[in-house]
Amino acid sequence: MTLTTRILNAPAAVRRTLAIAIAALLVLIVLWLILLAFEVLYAARDDVQGKRETLGQLNAIIALAKSVQTEPKSEAPNSQDFLAGENEAIVRSNLQARLNNAARTSGAVVMSAGNAPALVEDGITYLGVRANLTGPFEGVHNTILELETTPPLLFVREATIRRVTAQPANGSSSDLFAEVTFYGAMRTDAASSNQDTKP
């Protein structure tokens, strides 16, 4: 008697139990296949996502490289950015002459002027002049403005300004007294020449 015949001749309860067991086994197999399919899909999705991220990083690197290649190179400093003169002594003399000219054309008076200590920042030597100015507000203001806006540009490192006369009744500007220290950049070759001339 074959197995199939025995199953068919078995009591109804046995056949029912066997049918339920086979159905449950089939359900488990189907669920396992579904889970396996989802696992494969998730793995494929993660792989694609990883490749997309890698591609994005590569594109960013390529774009950065292109921007670096096409970025214009910084231009060399213009000669007008530096104080004129072959050495430090000439540069300082020209600096004081420029201050006197700016004050004269602006309506201020240079009461006194002297050399300020040299400064060295980032390999560049800066020479300065310390001056006492007096005159109306417009004169002192325009003197400083001209020095800061006309090449070679100077910058104010220290300044003390005070009023020396009361406000006139006619509304004109009162006289000011200013203690100002200006600095400007010195050309590298001039700084080297100054070092060579020192004993």
N, CA and C atoms as an extended XYZ file, in Angstrom:
597
Properties=species:S:1:pos:R:3:atomname:S:1:resname:S:1:resid:I:1 pbc="F F F"
N         0.866       -1.187        0.000 N   MET     1
C         0.000        0.000        0.000 CA  MET     1
C         0.895        1.227        0.000 C   MET     1
N         0.578        2.085       -0.945 N   THR     2
C         1.424        3.261       -1.063 CA  THR     2
C         1.061        4.294       -0.004 C   THR     2
N         1.951        5.289        0.122 N   LEU     3
C         1.717        6.362        1.098 CA  LEU     3
C         0.452        7.134        0.776 C   LEU     3
N         0.231        7.377       -0.515 N   THR     4
C        -0.978        8.135       -0.911 CA  THR     4
C        -2.227        7.379       -0.521 C   THR     4
N        -2.223        6.031       -0.740 N   THR     5
C        -3.384        5.220       -0.404 CA  THR     5
C        -3.631        5.227        1.097 C   THR     5
N        -2.549        5.119        1.859 N   ARG     6
C        -2.689        5.142        3.316 CA  ARG     6
C        -3.294        6.462        3.779 C   ARG     6
N        -2.843        7.587        3.126 N   ILE     7
C        -3.380        8.890        3.528 CA  ILE     7
C        -4.869        8.981        3.201 C   ILE     7
N        -5.229        8.480        2.027 N   LEU     8
C        -6.631        8.539        1.618 CA  LEU     8
C        -7.508        7.656        2.479 C   LEU     8
N        -6.979        6.521        2.975 N   ASN     9
C        -7.742        5.606        3.817 CA  ASN     9
C        -7.692        5.970        5.287 C   ASN     9
N        -6.880        6.973        5.619 N   ALA    10
C        -6.753        7.377        7.027 CA  ALA    10
C        -8.027        8.069        7.480 C   ALA    10
N        -8.233        8.125        8.786 N   PRO    11
C        -9.415        8.817        9.320 CA  PRO    11
C        -9.439       10.287        8.890 C   PRO    11
N       -10.621       10.869        8.908 N   ALA    12
C       -10.773       12.266        8.464 CA  ALA    12
C        -9.940       13.223        9.304 C   ALA    12
N        -9.831       12.973       10.590 N   ALA    13
C        -9.067       13.871       11.463 CA  ALA    13
C        -7.591       13.872       11.087 C   ALA    13
N        -7.087       12.672       10.748 N   VAL    14
C        -5.670       12.584       10.350 CA  VAL    14
C        -5.450       13.327        9.046 C   VAL    14
N        -6.394       13.106        8.088 N   ARG    15
C        -6.225       13.789        6.810 CA  ARG    15
C        -6.292       15.311        6.971 C   ARG    15
N        -7.202       15.752        7.881 N   ARG    16
C        -7.330       17.194        8.105 CA  ARG    16
C        -6.056       17.777        8.718 C   ARG    16
N        -5.497       17.066        9.681 N   THR    17
C        -4.260       17.530       10.328 CA  THR    17
C        -3.112       17.580        9.336 C   THR    17
N        -3.032       16.566        8.501 N   LEU    18
C        -1.964       16.517        7.500 CA  LEU    18
C        -2.112       17.650        6.488 C   LEU    18
N        -3.350       17.938        6.099 N   ALA    19
C        -3.581       19.024        5.152 CA  ALA    19
C        -3.184       20.375        5.741 C   ALA    19
N        -3.522       20.553        7.019 N   ILE    20
C        -3.154       21.817        7.690 CA  ILE    20
C        -1.640       21.962        7.774 C   ILE    20
N        -0.964       20.833        8.077 N   ALA    21
C         0.497       20.883        8.183 CA  ALA    21
C         1.126       21.225        6.843 C   ALA    21
N         0.631       20.609        5.778 N   ILE    22
C         1.176       20.894        4.444 CA  ILE    22
C         0.919       22.360        4.066 C   ILE    22
N        -0.292       22.863        4.371 N   ALA    23
C        -0.617       24.262        4.062 CA  ALA    23
C         0.288       25.216        4.840 C   ALA    23
N         0.513       24.878        6.109 N   ALA    24
C         1.389       25.733        6.922 CA  ALA    24
C         2.805       25.735        6.376 C   ALA    24
N         3.265       24.536        5.941 N   LEU    25
C         4.609       24.451        5.368 CA  LEU    25
C         4.713       25.291        4.102 C   LEU    25
N         3.673       25.241        3.273 N   LEU    26
C         3.678       26.048        2.050 CA  LEU    26
C         3.683       27.549        2.366 C   LEU    26
N         2.915       27.933        3.392 N   VAL    27
C         2.886       29.351        3.794 CA  VAL    27
C         4.272       29.807        4.260 C   VAL    27
N         4.923       28.942        5.058 N   LEU    28
C         6.260       29.289        5.541 CA  LEU    28
C         7.247       29.442        4.382 C   LEU    28
N         7.130       28.516        3.418 N   ILE    29
C         8.026       28.591        2.252 CA  ILE    29
C         7.785       29.887        1.480 C   ILE    29
N         6.503       30.226        1.300 N   VAL    30
C         6.172       31.472        0.580 CA  VAL    30
C         6.700       32.690        1.335 C   VAL    30
N         6.494       32.709        2.661 N   LEU    31
C         7.002       33.834        3.463 CA  LEU    31
C         8.515       33.931        3.389 C   LEU    31
N         9.185       32.785        3.446 N   TRP    32
C        10.658       32.801        3.367 CA  TRP    32
C        11.125       33.352        2.025 C   TRP    32
N        10.418       32.946        0.942 N   LEU    33
C        10.778       33.462       -0.388 CA  LEU    33
C        10.545       34.965       -0.481 C   LEU    33
N         9.441       35.424        0.142 N   ILE    34
C         9.165       36.862        0.124 CA  ILE    34
C        10.241       37.635        0.889 C   ILE    34
N        10.600       37.141        2.078 N   LEU    35
C        11.646       37.794        2.866 CA  LEU    35
C        12.971       37.798        2.117 C   LEU    35
N        13.281       36.690        1.461 N   LEU    36
C        14.518       36.613        0.690 CA  LEU    36
C        14.522       37.636       -0.437 C   LEU    36
N        13.358       37.787       -1.095 N   ALA    37
C        13.260       38.762       -2.181 CA  ALA    37
C        13.454       40.185       -1.655 C   ALA    37
N        12.825       40.489       -0.484 N   PHE    38
C        13.005       41.822        0.102 CA  PHE    38
C        14.454       42.073        0.492 C   PHE    38
N        15.113       41.051        1.033 N   GLU    39
C        16.518       41.204        1.419 CA  GLU    39
C        17.378       41.517        0.213 C   GLU    39
N        17.105       40.836       -0.898 N   VAL    40
C        17.859       41.105       -2.125 CA  VAL    40
C        17.605       42.516       -2.620 C   VAL    40
N        16.330       42.954       -2.558 N   LEU    41
C        15.989       44.301       -3.009 CA  LEU    41
C        16.658       45.374       -2.150 C   LEU    41
N        16.635       45.191       -0.818 N   TYR    42
C        17.265       46.156        0.076 CA  TYR    42
C        18.779       46.223       -0.152 C   TYR    42
N        19.390       45.050       -0.361 N   ALA    43
C        20.827       45.033       -0.622 CA  ALA    43
C        21.146       45.766       -1.920 C   ALA    43
N        20.309       45.548       -2.942 N   ALA    44
C        20.524       46.241       -4.217 CA  ALA    44
C        20.321       47.742       -4.056 C   ALA    44
N        19.313       48.122       -3.268 N   ARG    45
C        19.066       49.550       -3.062 CA  ARG    45
C        20.233       50.213       -2.334 C   ARG    45
N        20.745       49.552       -1.286 N   ASP    46
C        21.891       50.105       -0.558 CA  ASP    46
C        23.103       50.227       -1.459 C   ASP    46
N        23.296       49.252       -2.325 N   ASP    47
C        24.435       49.298       -3.248 CA  ASP    47
C        24.301       50.474       -4.214 C   ASP    47
N        23.062       50.669       -4.732 N   VAL    48
C        22.839       51.798       -5.650 CA  VAL    48
C        23.035       53.125       -4.929 C   VAL    48
N        22.522       53.218       -3.678 N   GLN    49
C        22.682       54.446       -2.914 CA  GLN    49
C        24.145       54.742       -2.656 C   GLN    49
N        24.910       53.698       -2.317 N   GLY    50
C        26.342       53.896       -2.094 CA  GLY    50
C        27.052       54.368       -3.345 C   GLY    50
N        26.660       53.782       -4.492 N   LYS    51
C        27.278       54.212       -5.746 CA  LYS    51
C        26.897       55.647       -6.083 C   LYS    51
N        25.670       56.045       -5.783 N   ARG    52
C        25.260       57.424       -6.029 CA  ARG    52
C        26.060       58.395       -5.174 C   ARG    52
N        26.252       58.051       -3.886 N   GLU    53
C        27.037       58.919       -3.017 CA  GLU    53
C        28.474       59.036       -3.502 C   GLU    53
N        29.044       57.898       -3.922 N   THR    54
C        30.416       57.941       -4.456 CA  THR    54
C        30.485       58.786       -5.709 C   THR    54
N        29.478       58.650       -6.589 N   LEU    55
C        29.455       59.447       -7.808 CA  LEU    55
C        29.316       60.934       -7.488 C   LEU    55
N        28.489       61.254       -6.482 N   GLY    56
C        28.342       62.653       -6.085 CA  GLY    56
C        29.643       63.234       -5.554 C   GLY    56
N        30.361       62.438       -4.757 N   GLN    57
C        31.648       62.908       -4.247 CA  GLN    57
C        32.647       63.122       -5.377 C   GLN    57
N        32.646       62.202       -6.342 N   LEU    58
C        33.551       62.359       -7.483 CA  LEU    58
C        33.207       63.607       -8.292 C   LEU    58
N        31.906       63.847       -8.494 N   ASN    59
C        31.491       65.043       -9.231 CA  ASN    59
C        31.893       66.316       -8.491 C   ASN    59
N        31.773       66.295       -7.152 N   ALA    60
C        32.175       67.469       -6.376 CA  ALA    60
C        33.675       67.714       -6.498 C   ALA    60
N        34.466       66.622       -6.471 N   ILE    61
C        35.917       66.770       -6.614 CA  ILE    61
C        36.265       67.309       -7.985 C   ILE    61
N        35.581       66.802       -9.021 N   ILE    62
C        35.852       67.284      -10.383 CA  ILE    62
C        35.487       68.758      -10.513 C   ILE    62
N        34.333       69.150       -9.957 N   ALA    63
C        33.923       70.560      -10.024 CA  ALA    63
C        34.910       71.458       -9.289 C   ALA    63
N        35.393       70.983       -8.126 N   LEU    64
C        36.371       71.762       -7.379 CA  LEU    64
C        37.663       71.909       -8.158 C   LEU    64
N        38.094       70.824       -8.797 N   ALA    65
C        39.328       70.890       -9.592 CA  ALA    65
C        39.180       71.863      -10.754 C   ALA    65
N        38.003       71.859      -11.395 N   LYS    66
C        37.782       72.786      -12.500 CA  LYS    66
C        37.788       74.227      -12.016 C   LYS    66
N        37.172       74.465      -10.849 N   SER    67
C        37.135       75.836      -10.337 CA  SER    67
C        38.521       76.325       -9.964 C   SER    67
N        39.359       75.420       -9.446 N   VAL    68
C        40.730       75.804       -9.110 CA  VAL    68
C        41.525       76.108      -10.369 C   VAL    68
N        41.310       75.316      -11.421 N   GLN    69
C        42.041       75.534      -12.660 CA  GLN    69
C        41.629       76.827      -13.342 C   GLN    69
N        40.329       77.155      -13.263 N   THR    70
C        39.845       78.352      -13.946 CA  THR    70
C        39.946       79.600      -13.097 C   THR    70
N        40.263       79.460      -11.798 N   GLU    71
C        40.350       80.629      -10.932 CA  GLU    71
C        41.534       81.488      -11.355 C   GLU    71
N        41.318       82.785      -11.563 N   PRO    72
C        42.425       83.647      -11.992 CA  PRO    72
C        43.496       83.746      -10.924 C   PRO    72
N        44.708       83.724      -11.353 N   LYS    73
C        45.832       83.831      -10.428 CA  LYS    73
C        45.902       85.244       -9.867 C   LYS    73
N        46.293       85.324       -8.608 N   SER    74
C        46.402       86.634       -7.987 CA  SER    74
C        47.517       87.430       -8.660 C   SER    74
N        47.199       88.674       -8.911 N   GLU    75
C        48.154       89.523       -9.588 CA  GLU    75
C        49.241       89.971       -8.632 C   GLU    75
N        50.385       90.252       -9.188 N   ALA    76
C        51.498       90.755       -8.384 CA  ALA    76
C        51.142       92.145       -7.872 C   ALA    76
N        51.625       92.525       -6.701 N   PRO    77
C        51.318       93.837       -6.154 CA  PRO    77
C        51.748       94.941       -7.111 C   PRO    77
N        50.900       95.946       -7.258 N   ASN    78
C        51.213       97.087       -8.110 CA  ASN    78
C        52.278       97.940       -7.444 C   ASN    78
N        53.149       98.503       -8.262 N   SER    79
C        54.213       99.336       -7.706 CA  SER    79
C        53.653      100.548       -6.972 C   SER    79
N        52.435      100.969       -7.339 N   GLN    80
C        51.825      102.117       -6.668 CA  GLN    80
C        51.373      101.781       -5.250 C   GLN    80
N        51.363      100.501       -4.910 N   ASP    81
C        50.964      100.108       -3.561 CA  ASP    81
C        52.066      100.354       -2.539 C   ASP    81
N        53.287      100.632       -3.016 N   PHE    82
C        54.431      100.768       -2.120 CA  PHE    82
C        54.924      102.209       -2.096 C   PHE    82
N        55.554      102.549       -0.986 N   LEU    83
C        56.156      103.871       -0.854 CA  LEU    83
C        57.347      103.986       -1.794 C   LEU    83
N        57.493      105.160       -2.422 N   ALA    84
C        58.565      105.372       -3.389 CA  ALA    84
C        59.870      105.686       -2.665 C   ALA    84
N        60.971      105.158       -3.216 N   GLY    85
C        62.288      105.424       -2.641 CA  GLY    85
C        63.211      104.248       -2.778 C   GLY    85
N        64.511      104.532       -2.952 N   GLU    86
C        65.488      103.469       -3.150 CA  GLU    86
C        65.918      102.831       -1.847 C   GLU    86
N        65.777      103.559       -0.739 N   ASN    87
C        66.139      103.001        0.559 CA  ASN    87
C        65.257      103.636        1.626 C   ASN    87
N        65.459      103.231        2.876 N   GLU    88
C        64.591      103.682        3.948 CA  GLU    88
C        64.666      105.181        4.172 C   GLU    88
N        65.855      105.753        4.091 N   ALA    89
C        66.012      107.185        4.320 CA  ALA    89
C        65.226      107.988        3.291 C   ALA    89
N        65.325      107.591        2.022 N   ILE    90
C        64.613      108.310        0.963 CA  ILE    90
C        63.112      108.120        1.117 C   ILE    90
N        62.696      106.901        1.476 N   VAL    91
C        61.272      106.629        1.657 CA  VAL    91
C        60.695      107.495        2.768 C   VAL    91
N        61.404      107.599        3.876 N   ARG    92
C        60.916      108.414        4.995 CA  ARG    92
C        60.863      109.893        4.608 C   ARG    92
N        61.862      110.361        3.872 N   SER    93
C        61.870      111.753        3.419 CA  SER    93
C        60.682      112.026        2.498 C   SER    93
N        60.423      111.107        1.573 N   ASN    94
C        59.279      111.268        0.669 CA  ASN    94
C        57.956      111.213        1.427 C   ASN    94
N        57.930      110.393        2.462 N   LEU    95
C        56.708      110.257        3.253 CA  LEU    95
C        56.375      111.572        3.957 C   LEU    95
N        57.370      112.212        4.531 N   GLN    96
C        57.133      113.488        5.202 CA  GLN    96
C        56.784      114.582        4.198 C   GLN    96
N        57.420      114.551        3.017 N   ALA    97
C        57.085      115.530        1.983 CA  ALA    97
C        55.643      115.357        1.531 C   ALA    97
N        55.213      114.127        1.407 N   ARG    98
C        53.826      113.876        1.010 CA  ARG    98
C        52.861      114.381        2.064 C   ARG    98
N        53.187      114.173        3.337 N   LEU    99
C        52.345      114.669        4.416 CA  LEU    99
C        52.242      116.187        4.355 C   LEU    99
N        53.368      116.879        4.152 N   ASN   100
C        53.359      118.338        4.085 CA  ASN   100
C        52.509      118.833        2.910 C   ASN   100
N        52.635      118.189        1.758 N   ASN   101
C        51.862      118.596        0.583 CA  ASN   101
C        50.362      118.389        0.810 C   ASN   101
N        50.001      117.233        1.418 N   ALA   102
C        48.590      116.949        1.670 CA  ALA   102
C        48.004      117.965        2.646 C   ALA   102
N        48.756      118.323        3.676 N   ALA   103
C        48.262      119.296        4.661 CA  ALA   103
C        48.126      120.675        4.029 C   ALA   103
N        49.102      121.054        3.217 N   ARG   104
C        49.065      122.387        2.600 CA  ARG   104
C        47.874      122.538        1.657 C   ARG   104
N        47.631      121.521        0.828 N   THR   105
C        46.514      121.598       -0.122 CA  THR   105
C        45.156      121.462        0.563 C   THR   105
N        45.135      120.881        1.764 N   SER   106
C        43.868      120.667        2.462 CA  SER   106
C        43.543      121.762        3.454 C   SER   106
N        44.491      122.665        3.706 N   GLY   107
C        44.236      123.753        4.633 CA  GLY   107
C        44.621      123.467        6.060 C   GLY   107
N        45.483      122.485        6.276 N   ALA   108
C        45.987      122.185        7.616 CA  ALA   108
C        47.465      122.563        7.698 C   ALA   108
N        47.993      122.517        8.900 N   VAL   109
C        49.391      122.878        9.120 CA  VAL   109
C        50.075      121.745        9.867 C   VAL   109
N        51.244      121.319        9.382 N   VAL   110
C        52.049      120.310       10.070 CA  VAL   110
C        52.944      121.034       11.059 C   VAL   110
N        52.639      120.930       12.346 N   MET   111
C        53.424      121.602       13.371 CA  MET   111
C        54.750      120.893       13.601 C   MET   111
N        54.740      119.572       13.558 N   SER   112
C        55.963      118.783       13.710 CA  SER   112
C        55.734      117.409       13.129 C   SER   112
N        56.828      116.772       12.713 N   ALA   113
C        56.739      115.425       12.153 CA  ALA   113
C        58.041      114.701       12.407 C   ALA   113
N        57.952      113.422       12.690 N   GLY   114
C        59.133      112.609       12.935 CA  GLY   114
C        58.882      111.173       12.517 C   GLY   114
N        59.964      110.421       12.471 N   ASN   115
C        59.868      109.030       12.048 CA  ASN   115
C        59.232      108.175       13.144 C   ASN   115
N        58.361      107.263       12.726 N   ALA   116
C        57.789      106.264       13.630 CA  ALA   116
C        58.572      104.962       13.469 C   ALA   116
N        58.621      104.122       14.496 N   PRO   117
C        59.374      102.865       14.388 CA  PRO   117
C        58.861      102.014       13.230 C   PRO   117
N        59.783      101.369       12.524 N   ALA   118
C        59.412      100.495       11.414 CA  ALA   118
C        58.700       99.249       11.942 C   ALA   118
N        57.769       98.754       11.155 N   LEU   119
C        57.044       97.539       11.502 CA  LEU   119
C        57.268       96.492       10.424 C   LEU   119
N        57.317       95.234       10.818 N   VAL   120
C        57.458       94.136        9.862 CA  VAL   120
C        56.330       93.151       10.129 C   VAL   120
N        55.457       92.970        9.136 N   GLU   121
C        54.344       92.042        9.243 CA  GLU   121
C        54.262       91.218        7.968 C   GLU   121
N        54.239       89.884        8.115 N   ASP   122
C        54.153       88.961        6.975 CA  ASP   122
C        55.260       89.217        5.954 C   ASP   122
N        56.437       89.547        6.451 N   GLY   123
C        57.580       89.752        5.569 CA  GLY   123
C        57.608       91.096        4.883 C   GLY   123
N        56.663       91.971        5.166 N   ILE   124
C        56.614       93.300        4.557 CA  ILE   124
C        56.983       94.340        5.595 C   ILE   124
N        57.874       95.276        5.202 N   THR   125
C        58.303       96.351        6.096 CA  THR   125
C        57.402       97.557        5.892 C   THR   125
N        56.912       98.094        6.987 N   TYR   126
C        56.072       99.286        6.951 CA  TYR   126
C        56.821      100.425        7.637 C   TYR   126
N        56.930      101.557        6.945 N   LEU   127
C        57.553      102.748        7.501 CA  LEU   127
C        56.477      103.764        7.819 C   LEU   127
N        56.705      104.526        8.869 N   GLY   128
C        55.678      105.467        9.286 CA  GLY   128
C        56.231      106.807        9.699 C   GLY   128
N        55.313      107.743        9.841 N   VAL   129
C        55.651      109.085       10.309 CA  VAL   129
C        54.628      109.474       11.375 C   VAL   129
N        55.119      110.080       12.435 N   ARG   130
C        54.266      110.569       13.520 CA  ARG   130
C        54.224      112.090       13.406 C   ARG   130
N        53.026      112.648       13.238 N   ALA   131
C        52.914      114.084       12.963 CA  ALA   131
C        51.876      114.727       13.868 C   ALA   131
N        52.093      116.015       14.122 N   ASN   132
C        51.130      116.845       14.831 CA  ASN   132
C        50.539      117.829       13.831 C   ASN   132
N        49.233      117.761       13.651 N   LEU   133
C        48.540      118.622       12.704 CA  LEU   133
C        47.606      119.558       13.446 C   LEU   133
N        47.391      120.727       12.860 N   THR   134
C        46.402      121.655       13.390 CA  THR   134
C        45.713      122.339       12.233 C   THR   134
N        44.507      122.804       12.484 N   GLY   135
C        43.744      123.469       11.444 CA  GLY   135
C        42.264      123.248       11.632 C   GLY   135
N        41.451      123.792       10.757 N   PRO   136
C        40.004      123.576       10.846 CA  PRO   136
C        39.660      122.106       10.633 C   PRO   136
N        38.446      121.751       11.020 N   PHE   137
C        38.014      120.365       10.894 CA  PHE   137
C        38.191      119.855        9.472 C   PHE   137
N        37.744      120.660        8.474 N   GLU   138
C        37.839      120.225        7.087 CA  GLU   138
C        39.288      120.003        6.680 C   GLU   138
N        40.178      120.877        7.132 N   GLY   139
C        41.580      120.748        6.753 CA  GLY   139
C        42.225      119.485        7.301 C   GLY   139
N        42.001      119.210        8.587 N   VAL   140
C        42.576      118.011        9.199 CA  VAL   140
C        41.943      116.761        8.588 C   VAL   140
N        40.631      116.787        8.428 N   HIS   141
C        39.921      115.636        7.866 CA  HIS   141
C        40.388      115.356        6.444 C   HIS   141
N        40.478      116.374        5.607 N   ASN   142
C        40.873      116.169        4.215 CA  ASN   142
C        42.331      115.729        4.093 C   ASN   142
N        43.170      116.154        5.014 N   THR   143
C        44.564      115.702        4.990 CA  THR   143
C        44.640      114.199        5.223 C   THR   143
N        43.957      113.739        6.256 N   ILE   144
C        43.954      112.301        6.563 CA  ILE   144
C        43.299      111.520        5.432 C   ILE   144
N        42.198      112.058        4.886 N   LEU   145
C        41.489      111.374        3.807 CA  LEU   145
C        42.375      111.219        2.581 C   LEU   145
N        43.121      112.256        2.233 N   GLU   146
C        43.988      112.173        1.058 CA  GLU   146
C        45.087      111.137        1.250 C   GLU   146
N        45.657      111.076        2.419 N   LEU   147
C        46.726      110.109        2.672 CA  LEU   147
C        46.198      108.672        2.636 C   LEU   147
N        44.946      108.474        3.050 N   GLU   148
C        44.390      107.125        3.107 CA  GLU   148
C        43.773      106.667        1.787 C   GLU   148
N        43.540      107.580        0.858 N   THR   149
C        42.840      107.200       -0.372 CA  THR   149
C        43.652      107.433       -1.635 C   THR   149
N        44.833      108.030       -1.527 N   THR   150
C        45.669      108.293       -2.699 CA  THR   150
C        46.859      107.338       -2.686 C   THR   150
N        47.104      106.606       -3.774 N   PRO   151
C        48.237      105.664       -3.816 CA  PRO   151
C        49.562      106.418       -3.702 C   PRO   151
N        50.538      105.794       -3.045 N   PRO   152
C        50.418      104.560       -2.260 CA  PRO   152
C        49.634      104.808       -0.977 C   PRO   152
N        48.687      103.932       -0.698 N   LEU   153
C        47.786      104.139        0.427 CA  LEU   153
C        48.523      104.039        1.757 C   LEU   153
N        48.186      104.940        2.654 N   LEU   154
C        48.700      104.895        4.023 CA  LEU   154
C        47.542      104.546        4.953 C   LEU   154
N        47.864      103.998        6.087 N   PHE   155
C        46.829      103.698        7.070 CA  PHE   155
C        47.216      104.304        8.410 C   PHE   155
N        46.194      104.758        9.112 N   VAL   156
C        46.389      105.388       10.417 CA  VAL   156
C        46.451      104.308       11.481 C   VAL   156
N        47.552      104.252       12.176 N   ARG   157
C        47.695      103.253       13.249 CA  ARG   157
C        47.340      103.845       14.605 C   ARG   157
N        47.646      105.123       14.797 N   GLU   158
C        47.317      105.790       16.054 CA  GLU   158
C        46.836      107.199       15.731 C   GLU   158
N        45.878      107.680       16.489 N   ALA   159
C        45.368      109.030       16.265 CA  ALA   159
C        44.730      109.571       17.539 C   ALA   159
N        45.053      110.807       17.846 N   THR   160
C        44.422      111.528       18.962 CA  THR   160
C        44.039      112.898       18.441 C   THR   160
N        42.767      113.217       18.498 N   ILE   161
C        42.266      114.485       17.961 CA  ILE   161
C        41.468      115.194       19.043 C   ILE   161
N        41.752      116.492       19.190 N   ARG   162
C        41.001      117.279       20.175 CA  ARG   162
C        40.778      118.697       19.639 C   ARG   162
N        39.753      119.322       20.155 N   ARG   163
C        39.424      120.690       19.757 CA  ARG   163
C        40.268      121.667       20.576 C   ARG   163
N        40.803      122.651       19.897 N   VAL   164
C        41.667      123.615       20.583 CA  VAL   164
C        41.011      124.977       20.700 C   VAL   164
N        39.911      125.207       19.976 N   THR   165
C        39.181      126.472       20.103 CA  THR   165
C        37.700      126.167       20.207 C   THR   165
N        36.961      127.086       20.802 N   ALA   166
C        35.521      126.909       20.933 CA  ALA   166
C        34.846      127.074       19.577 C   ALA   166
N        33.622      126.557       19.488 N   GLN   167
C        32.857      126.673       18.251 CA  GLN   167
C        32.552      128.154       17.980 C   GLN   167
N        32.990      128.690       16.832 N   PRO   168
C        32.724      130.104       16.530 CA  PRO   168
C        31.229      130.368       16.405 C   PRO   168
N        30.868      131.611       16.712 N   ALA   169
C        29.455      131.984       16.657 CA  ALA   169
C        28.920      131.988       15.236 C   ALA   169
N        29.798      132.219       14.243 N   ASN   170
C        29.317      132.278       12.859 CA  ASN   170
C        29.076      130.900       12.253 C   ASN   170
N        29.304      129.830       13.008 N   GLY   171
C        29.016      128.486       12.531 CA  GLY   171
C        30.161      127.824       11.802 C   GLY   171
N        31.282      128.457       11.629 N   SER   172
C        32.416      127.840       10.962 CA  SER   172
C        33.075      126.828       11.878 C   SER   172
N        33.915      125.973       11.283 N   SER   173
C        34.525      124.899       12.054 CA  SER   173
C        35.555      125.441       13.026 C   SER   173
N        35.629      124.821       14.196 N   SER   174
C        36.659      125.191       15.160 CA  SER   174
C        37.960      124.500       14.788 C   SER   174
N        39.076      125.007       15.305 N   ASP   175
C        40.375      124.417       15.009 CA  ASP   175
C        40.554      123.128       15.807 C   ASP   175
N        41.236      122.172       15.162 N   LEU   176
C        41.531      120.889       15.791 CA  LEU   176
C        43.031      120.701       15.903 C   LEU   176
N        43.412      119.891       16.865 N   PHE   177
C        44.805      119.470       16.994 CA  PHE   177
C        44.819      117.946       16.926 C   PHE   177
N        45.640      117.394       16.031 N   ALA   178
C        45.650      115.941       15.823 CA  ALA   178
C        47.064      115.402       15.928 C   ALA   178
N        47.206      114.349       16.699 N   GLU   179
C        48.448      113.584       16.751 CA  GLU   179
C        48.182      112.274       16.012 C   GLU   179
N        48.801      112.110       14.856 N   VAL   180
C        48.486      110.990       13.981 CA  VAL   180
C        49.759      110.265       13.579 C   VAL   180
N        49.683      108.928       13.543 N   THR   181
C        50.792      108.102       13.068 CA  THR   181
C        50.334      107.342       11.843 C   THR   181
N        51.020      107.603       10.716 N   PHE   182
C        50.694      106.949        9.449 CA  PHE   182
C        51.742      105.897        9.132 C   PHE   182
N        51.307      104.841        8.423 N   TYR   183
C        52.239      103.810        7.949 CA  TYR   183
C        51.910      103.459        6.506 C   TYR   183
N        52.975      103.077        5.773 N   GLY   184
C        52.821      102.602        4.409 CA  GLY   184
C        53.804      101.478        4.144 C   GLY   184
N        53.509      100.663        3.129 N   ALA   185
C        54.348       99.506        2.814 CA  ALA   185
C        55.563       99.934        2.005 C   ALA   185
N        56.699       99.334        2.318 N   MET   186
C        57.964       99.617        1.638 CA  MET   186
C        58.278       98.467        0.693 C   MET   186
N        58.770       98.784       -0.489 N   ARG   187
C        59.121       97.747       -1.453 CA  ARG   187
C        60.184       96.821       -0.877 C   ARG   187
N        60.107       95.547       -1.257 N   THR   188
C        61.061       94.569       -0.743 CA  THR   188
C        62.480       94.899       -1.154 C   THR   188
N        62.678       95.336       -2.401 N   ASP   189
C        64.030       95.642       -2.853 CA  ASP   189
C        64.594       96.850       -2.132 C   ASP   189
N        63.726       97.824       -1.791 N   ALA   190
C        64.203       98.982       -1.042 CA  ALA   190
C        64.583       98.592        0.370 C   ALA   190
N        63.788       97.694        0.980 N   ALA   191
C        64.116       97.222        2.327 CA  ALA   191
C        65.426       96.461        2.320 C   ALA   191
N        65.654       95.639        1.269 N   SER   192
C        66.905       94.894        1.165 CA  SER   192
C        68.077       95.838        0.970 C   SER   192
N        67.875       96.869        0.166 N   SER   193
C        68.935       97.848       -0.058 CA  SER   193
C        69.290       98.559        1.224 C   SER   193
N        68.311       98.843        2.063 N   ASN   194
C        68.562       99.506        3.334 CA  ASN   194
C        69.362       98.599        4.253 C   ASN   194
N        69.057       97.280        4.250 N   GLN   195
C        69.810       96.342        5.071 CA  GLN   195
C        71.251       96.231        4.605 C   GLN   195
N        71.438       96.306        3.288 N   ASP   196
C        72.803       96.178        2.736 CA  ASP   196
C        73.651       97.388        3.078 C   ASP   196
N        73.030       98.577        3.220 N   THR   197
C        73.800       99.785        3.482 CA  THR   197
C        74.150       99.952        4.947 C   THR   197
N        73.502       99.172        5.815 N   LYS   198
C        73.814       99.277        7.230 CA  LYS   198
C        75.145       98.593        7.528 C   LYS   198
N        75.999       99.188        8.382 N   PRO   199
C        77.295       98.570        8.713 CA  PRO   199
C        77.107       97.289        9.497 C   PRO   199
